[in-house]
Short mmCIF file of C-alpha atoms and ligand atoms in Angstrom, two decimals:
data_model
loop_
_atom_site.label_atom_id
_atom_site.label_comp_id
_atom_site.label_asym_id
_atom_site.label_seq_id
_atom_site.Cartn_x
_atom_site.Cartn_y
_atom_site.Cartn_z
CA MET A 1 0.00 0.00 0.00
CA LYS A 2 1.44 3.36 -1.05
CA VAL A 3 0.80 6.08 1.51
CA THR A 4 1.41 9.70 0.51
CA LYS A 5 0.76 13.02 2.19
CA ASP A 6 -2.69 13.01 0.60
CA THR A 7 -3.69 9.65 2.09
CA ARG A 8 -6.25 9.99 4.87
CA VAL A 9 -5.04 7.66 7.61
CA LEU A 10 -7.17 6.73 10.60
CA VAL A 11 -5.60 4.70 13.42
CA LEU A 12 -7.30 2.78 16.23
CA THR A 13 -5.16 1.73 19.17
CA GLY A 14 -5.73 -0.54 22.16
CA ALA A 15 -3.86 -1.64 25.24
CA GLY A 16 -1.21 -3.51 23.20
CA ILE A 17 0.46 -0.29 22.09
CA SER A 18 1.15 0.65 25.72
CA ALA A 19 2.38 -2.82 26.73
CA GLU A 20 5.96 -1.86 25.85
CA SER A 21 5.61 1.16 28.15
CA GLY A 22 5.05 -1.28 31.01
CA LEU A 23 1.25 -0.96 31.25
CA LYS A 24 -0.70 -4.21 31.45
CA THR A 25 -3.18 -5.13 28.73
CA PHE A 26 -6.65 -6.37 29.72
CA ARG A 27 -6.89 -9.80 28.21
CA ASP A 28 -3.36 -11.15 28.03
CA ALA A 29 -2.82 -12.10 31.67
CA GLY A 30 -5.60 -14.60 32.29
CA GLY A 31 -8.40 -12.07 31.84
CA LEU A 32 -7.49 -10.02 34.92
CA TRP A 33 -6.76 -6.30 34.88
CA GLU A 34 -4.09 -5.66 37.52
CA ASN A 35 -5.47 -8.59 39.59
CA HIS A 36 -9.10 -7.48 39.29
CA ARG A 37 -11.93 -8.87 37.25
CA VAL A 38 -12.90 -6.08 34.83
CA GLU A 39 -16.54 -6.25 35.98
CA ASP A 40 -15.47 -5.64 39.61
CA VAL A 41 -13.85 -2.29 38.81
CA ALA A 42 -15.04 -1.10 35.41
CA THR A 43 -18.82 -1.00 35.56
CA PRO A 44 -21.30 1.57 36.95
CA GLU A 45 -22.64 -1.21 39.23
CA ALA A 46 -19.18 -1.73 40.74
CA PHE A 47 -18.92 2.01 41.44
CA ARG A 48 -22.36 2.05 43.11
CA ARG A 49 -21.52 -1.03 45.18
CA ALA A 50 -17.93 -0.23 46.15
CA PRO A 51 -16.98 3.38 45.30
CA VAL A 52 -13.94 3.47 47.60
CA MET A 53 -12.45 0.32 46.10
CA VAL A 54 -13.11 1.54 42.55
CA TRP A 55 -11.62 4.96 43.35
CA ASN A 56 -8.52 3.35 44.89
CA PHE A 57 -8.10 1.25 41.79
CA TYR A 58 -8.28 4.26 39.45
CA LYS A 59 -6.03 6.41 41.65
CA GLU A 60 -3.41 3.66 41.29
CA ARG A 61 -3.93 3.38 37.54
CA TRP A 62 -3.51 7.18 37.23
CA GLN A 63 -0.27 7.11 39.23
CA GLN A 64 0.98 4.28 37.06
CA ALA A 65 0.09 6.16 33.85
CA LEU A 66 1.94 9.24 35.13
CA GLN A 67 5.11 7.16 35.54
CA ALA A 68 4.83 5.54 32.10
CA LYS A 69 6.67 6.92 29.08
CA PRO A 70 5.65 6.73 25.41
CA ASN A 71 7.47 3.93 23.57
CA PRO A 72 8.72 3.80 19.94
CA GLY A 73 5.22 2.73 18.77
CA HIS A 74 3.62 5.88 20.20
CA LEU A 75 6.46 8.02 18.87
CA ALA A 76 6.11 6.57 15.36
CA LEU A 77 2.42 7.57 15.33
CA ALA A 78 3.38 11.10 16.41
CA LYS A 79 5.81 11.21 13.47
CA LEU A 80 3.06 10.02 11.13
CA GLU A 81 0.73 12.79 12.31
CA ASN A 82 3.47 15.35 11.95
CA TRP A 83 3.84 14.26 8.32
CA LEU A 84 0.14 13.90 7.42
CA GLN A 85 -1.25 16.74 9.56
CA ASP A 86 -5.05 17.01 8.98
CA ASN A 87 -5.07 13.74 7.02
CA PHE A 88 -4.27 11.89 10.24
CA HIS A 89 -6.60 10.99 13.10
CA LEU A 90 -6.11 8.64 16.00
CA ILE A 91 -8.85 6.93 17.96
CA THR A 92 -7.69 5.24 21.13
CA GLN A 93 -9.40 2.92 23.57
CA ASN A 94 -6.57 3.62 26.00
CA VAL A 95 -7.03 5.93 28.95
CA ASP A 96 -3.33 6.36 29.77
CA GLY A 97 -2.68 9.61 27.85
CA LEU A 98 0.49 8.27 26.23
CA HIS A 99 -0.45 9.31 22.69
CA THR A 100 -0.73 12.92 23.79
CA ALA A 101 2.49 12.58 25.75
CA ALA A 102 4.16 11.33 22.55
CA GLY A 103 3.08 14.48 20.72
CA ASN A 104 -0.10 13.40 18.91
CA LYS A 105 -2.71 16.17 18.73
CA ARG A 106 -5.59 14.70 16.74
CA VAL A 107 -6.44 12.12 19.41
CA ILE A 108 -9.92 10.88 20.22
CA GLU A 109 -10.06 9.14 23.60
CA MET A 110 -13.21 7.10 23.12
CA HIS A 111 -12.98 5.40 26.54
CA GLY A 112 -12.11 8.60 28.41
CA SER A 113 -8.98 9.36 30.38
CA LEU A 114 -7.31 8.48 33.66
CA HIS A 115 -6.10 12.08 33.88
CA THR A 116 -9.55 13.59 34.41
CA CYS A 117 -12.62 12.93 36.54
CA PHE A 118 -16.09 14.45 36.60
CA CYS A 119 -18.83 15.26 39.05
CA THR A 120 -21.77 12.87 39.12
CA ARG A 121 -24.01 15.78 40.19
CA CYS A 122 -23.00 18.88 38.18
CA HIS A 123 -20.98 17.04 35.50
CA THR A 124 -18.01 19.43 35.64
CA ARG A 125 -14.71 17.84 34.57
CA PHE A 126 -11.53 18.31 36.59
CA PRO A 127 -7.90 17.32 35.99
CA MET A 128 -6.99 14.63 38.54
CA LYS A 129 -4.04 16.74 39.65
CA ASP A 130 -6.44 19.48 40.81
CA ILE A 131 -8.58 17.39 43.16
CA ASN A 132 -8.02 16.17 46.68
CA LEU A 133 -7.13 12.50 46.28
CA GLU A 134 -6.64 12.09 50.04
CA GLU A 135 -10.41 11.70 50.30
CA ASP A 136 -11.61 8.10 49.95
CA ILE A 137 -14.23 9.35 47.54
CA PRO A 138 -13.09 12.69 46.13
CA LEU A 139 -15.76 15.41 46.15
CA CYS A 140 -16.52 18.11 43.58
CA PRO A 141 -14.76 21.40 44.46
CA LYS A 142 -17.81 23.26 43.07
CA CYS A 143 -20.89 21.45 44.41
CA LYS A 144 -19.53 18.74 46.75
CA GLY A 145 -21.11 16.03 44.60
CA MET A 146 -19.35 12.70 44.26
CA LEU A 147 -16.60 12.71 41.64
CA ARG A 148 -15.97 9.67 39.46
CA PRO A 149 -13.18 8.63 37.11
CA ASP A 150 -13.65 9.94 33.55
CA VAL A 151 -13.39 6.45 32.14
CA VAL A 152 -16.11 4.81 30.04
CA TRP A 153 -17.17 1.66 31.86
CA PHE A 154 -18.81 -1.47 30.46
CA GLY A 155 -22.44 -0.71 29.72
CA GLU A 156 -21.74 3.00 29.08
CA VAL A 157 -21.68 4.71 25.71
CA PRO A 158 -18.17 5.54 24.42
CA TYR A 159 -17.34 9.18 23.74
CA HIS A 160 -17.26 10.97 20.37
CA LEU A 161 -19.07 8.24 18.38
CA ASP A 162 -20.48 10.76 15.85
CA LYS A 163 -17.05 12.11 15.04
CA ILE A 164 -15.61 8.58 14.85
CA ASP A 165 -18.38 7.49 12.50
CA ALA A 166 -17.63 10.39 10.14
CA LEU A 167 -13.91 9.53 10.15
CA LEU A 168 -14.60 5.84 9.46
CA HIS A 169 -16.59 6.84 6.37
CA ASN A 170 -13.84 9.14 5.13
CA CYS A 171 -10.48 7.42 5.46
CA ASP A 172 -8.28 5.72 2.85
CA VAL A 173 -6.28 3.62 5.30
CA PHE A 174 -7.57 2.28 8.60
CA MET A 175 -4.90 0.82 10.84
CA VAL A 176 -5.61 -1.06 14.09
CA VAL A 177 -2.79 -1.48 16.57
CA GLY A 178 -2.66 -3.62 19.71
CA THR A 179 -6.33 -4.32 20.25
CA SER A 180 -7.90 -7.73 20.65
CA GLY A 181 -11.00 -6.86 18.61
CA VAL A 182 -13.47 -8.24 21.14
CA VAL A 183 -14.89 -5.09 22.76
CA TYR A 184 -17.60 -3.32 20.77
CA PRO A 185 -18.21 -0.84 19.30
CA ALA A 186 -14.44 -0.41 18.65
CA ALA A 187 -14.14 -4.01 17.41
CA GLY A 188 -16.60 -3.20 14.60
CA PHE A 189 -14.75 -0.13 13.29
CA VAL A 190 -12.49 -2.11 10.96
CA MET A 191 -15.53 -3.66 9.27
CA THR A 192 -17.21 -0.27 8.82
CA ALA A 193 -14.07 1.38 7.44
CA ARG A 194 -13.57 -1.48 4.99
CA TYR A 195 -17.20 -1.41 3.80
CA PHE A 196 -16.70 2.27 3.04
CA GLY A 197 -13.60 1.60 0.96
CA ALA A 198 -10.61 1.84 3.31
CA HIS A 199 -7.57 -0.39 3.00
CA THR A 200 -7.23 -2.05 6.42
CA ILE A 201 -3.99 -2.80 8.25
CA ALA A 202 -3.43 -4.45 11.63
CA VAL A 203 -0.40 -4.65 13.89
CA ASN A 204 -0.67 -7.16 16.73
CA LEU A 205 1.40 -9.63 18.68
CA ASN A 206 -1.21 -12.29 17.91
CA PRO A 207 -3.83 -13.00 15.24
CA MET A 208 -7.05 -11.09 15.95
CA GLU A 209 -10.73 -12.01 16.40
CA ASN A 210 -11.92 -9.82 13.51
CA SER A 211 -9.09 -10.73 11.12
CA GLU A 212 -11.40 -11.42 8.16
CA PHE A 213 -11.65 -7.65 7.69
CA ILE A 214 -7.88 -7.07 7.66
CA ASP A 215 -6.14 -6.61 4.28
CA GLU A 216 -2.57 -6.39 5.60
CA PHE A 217 -1.45 -7.99 8.86
CA TYR A 218 1.85 -7.41 10.65
CA GLN A 219 2.47 -9.81 13.51
CA GLY A 220 4.83 -8.59 16.22
CA LYS A 221 5.42 -5.78 18.68
CA ALA A 222 3.97 -2.37 17.84
CA GLY A 223 7.14 -0.70 19.13
CA GLU A 224 9.19 -2.58 16.53
CA ILE A 225 6.80 -2.70 13.58
CA LEU A 226 5.35 0.85 13.58
CA PRO A 227 8.66 2.75 13.36
CA ARG A 228 9.75 0.58 10.41
CA LEU A 229 6.41 0.74 8.59
CA ILE A 230 5.93 4.46 9.05
CA ASP A 231 9.50 5.32 8.02
CA GLU A 232 8.98 3.19 4.92
CA TRP A 233 5.80 5.14 4.04
CA ILE A 234 7.48 8.50 4.53
CA ASN A 235 10.68 7.57 2.69
CA SER A 236 9.01 5.93 -0.30
CA ALA A 237 6.51 8.81 -0.69
CA ASP A 238 9.43 11.18 -1.23
CA LYS A 239 10.76 9.12 -4.15
N1 LIG B 301 2.38 -4.91 20.26
C1 LIG B 301 1.23 -5.14 19.57
N2 LIG B 301 0.16 -5.77 20.08
C2 LIG B 301 0.26 -6.21 21.36
C3 LIG B 301 1.43 -6.03 22.14
C4 LIG B 301 2.52 -5.34 21.53
N3 LIG B 301 3.67 -5.12 22.19
N4 LIG B 301 1.21 -6.57 23.38
C5 LIG B 301 -0.04 -7.06 23.35
N5 LIG B 301 -0.62 -6.86 22.14
C6 LIG B 301 -1.99 -7.18 21.71
C7 LIG B 301 -2.56 -8.47 22.22
O1 LIG B 301 -2.26 -9.55 21.34
C8 LIG B 301 -4.07 -8.16 22.24
O2 LIG B 301 -4.67 -8.47 21.00
O3 LIG B 301 -2.81 -6.16 22.24
C9 LIG B 301 -4.12 -6.66 22.44
C10 LIG B 301 -4.60 -6.22 23.80
O4 LIG B 301 -5.94 -6.59 23.93
P1 LIG B 301 -6.83 -6.22 25.19
O5 LIG B 301 -6.07 -6.51 26.42
O6 LIG B 301 -8.14 -6.88 25.00
O7 LIG B 301 -6.98 -4.62 25.08
P2 LIG B 301 -7.96 -3.76 24.22
O8 LIG B 301 -8.28 -4.40 22.92
O9 LIG B 301 -7.42 -2.38 24.20
O10 LIG B 301 -9.27 -3.77 25.14
C11 LIG B 301 -10.37 -3.05 24.72
O11 LIG B 301 -11.55 -3.50 26.77
O12 LIG B 301 -11.56 -3.73 29.08
C12 LIG B 301 -11.84 -2.92 28.01
O13 LIG B 301 -12.18 -0.62 28.03
C13 LIG B 301 -11.16 -1.58 28.05
O14 LIG B 301 -10.31 -0.22 26.26
C14 LIG B 301 -10.37 -1.54 26.77
C15 LIG B 301 -11.13 -2.48 25.88
#
């Protein structure tokens, strides 16, 4: 596939791209996320039942994300955006903020972010660094309502779906990196993009669930494959 500056490239990333930054994926280690069952920490029911436990879990995840550094996979995507500018968009299911830390600007965080929280009463968003995390359940500085992590839990509607839908209908290349392809709606994006004419590429350590919709598959680590692939696109476009 020849990619030039005029090619509209849309990328979808999942936990696999951050694995080489030392952050655990969800489904690789026996289905547990940092020793928790996902449904015990990542559902609205879990938050209603055990808000302190859920808050402690997300405070830890935030601390961990703050320590993590972007790896060569993230940096390659930042280079690609720098080259393609408005022809590049990145949708991520990750909440760690590492794409932004790598320098990407056109980032859509469809599952929210560990770096913000919002008030369940007045809905104001706050950066995590601005709230009092000493409290077991942090309270809204404005209305004293209960704050919650700004992460989309199972059973909740992902963010920015209208914008994502428009991008899926208007891209020439759709590339999925480090996602298992089992969590919808993100798992269906590759099918939609392909129906609307995109060439589809996947980079993953293992074969994926929705592989019948992938035109070009690269098996291996994102941090090794992306820098090579993206340099190849940029160098051969100049020729
Ligand atoms: N390079 C490329 N791919 C990798 C690497 C790597 N270094 N390490 C792991 N992978 C792949 C795995 O083979 C797997 O397919 O990354 C994928 C990680 O899959 P999941 O753990 O299921 O993560 P993800 O697809 O992002 O999960 C989707 O599920 O729990 C929810 O909301 C959460 O956003 C998350 C969603």
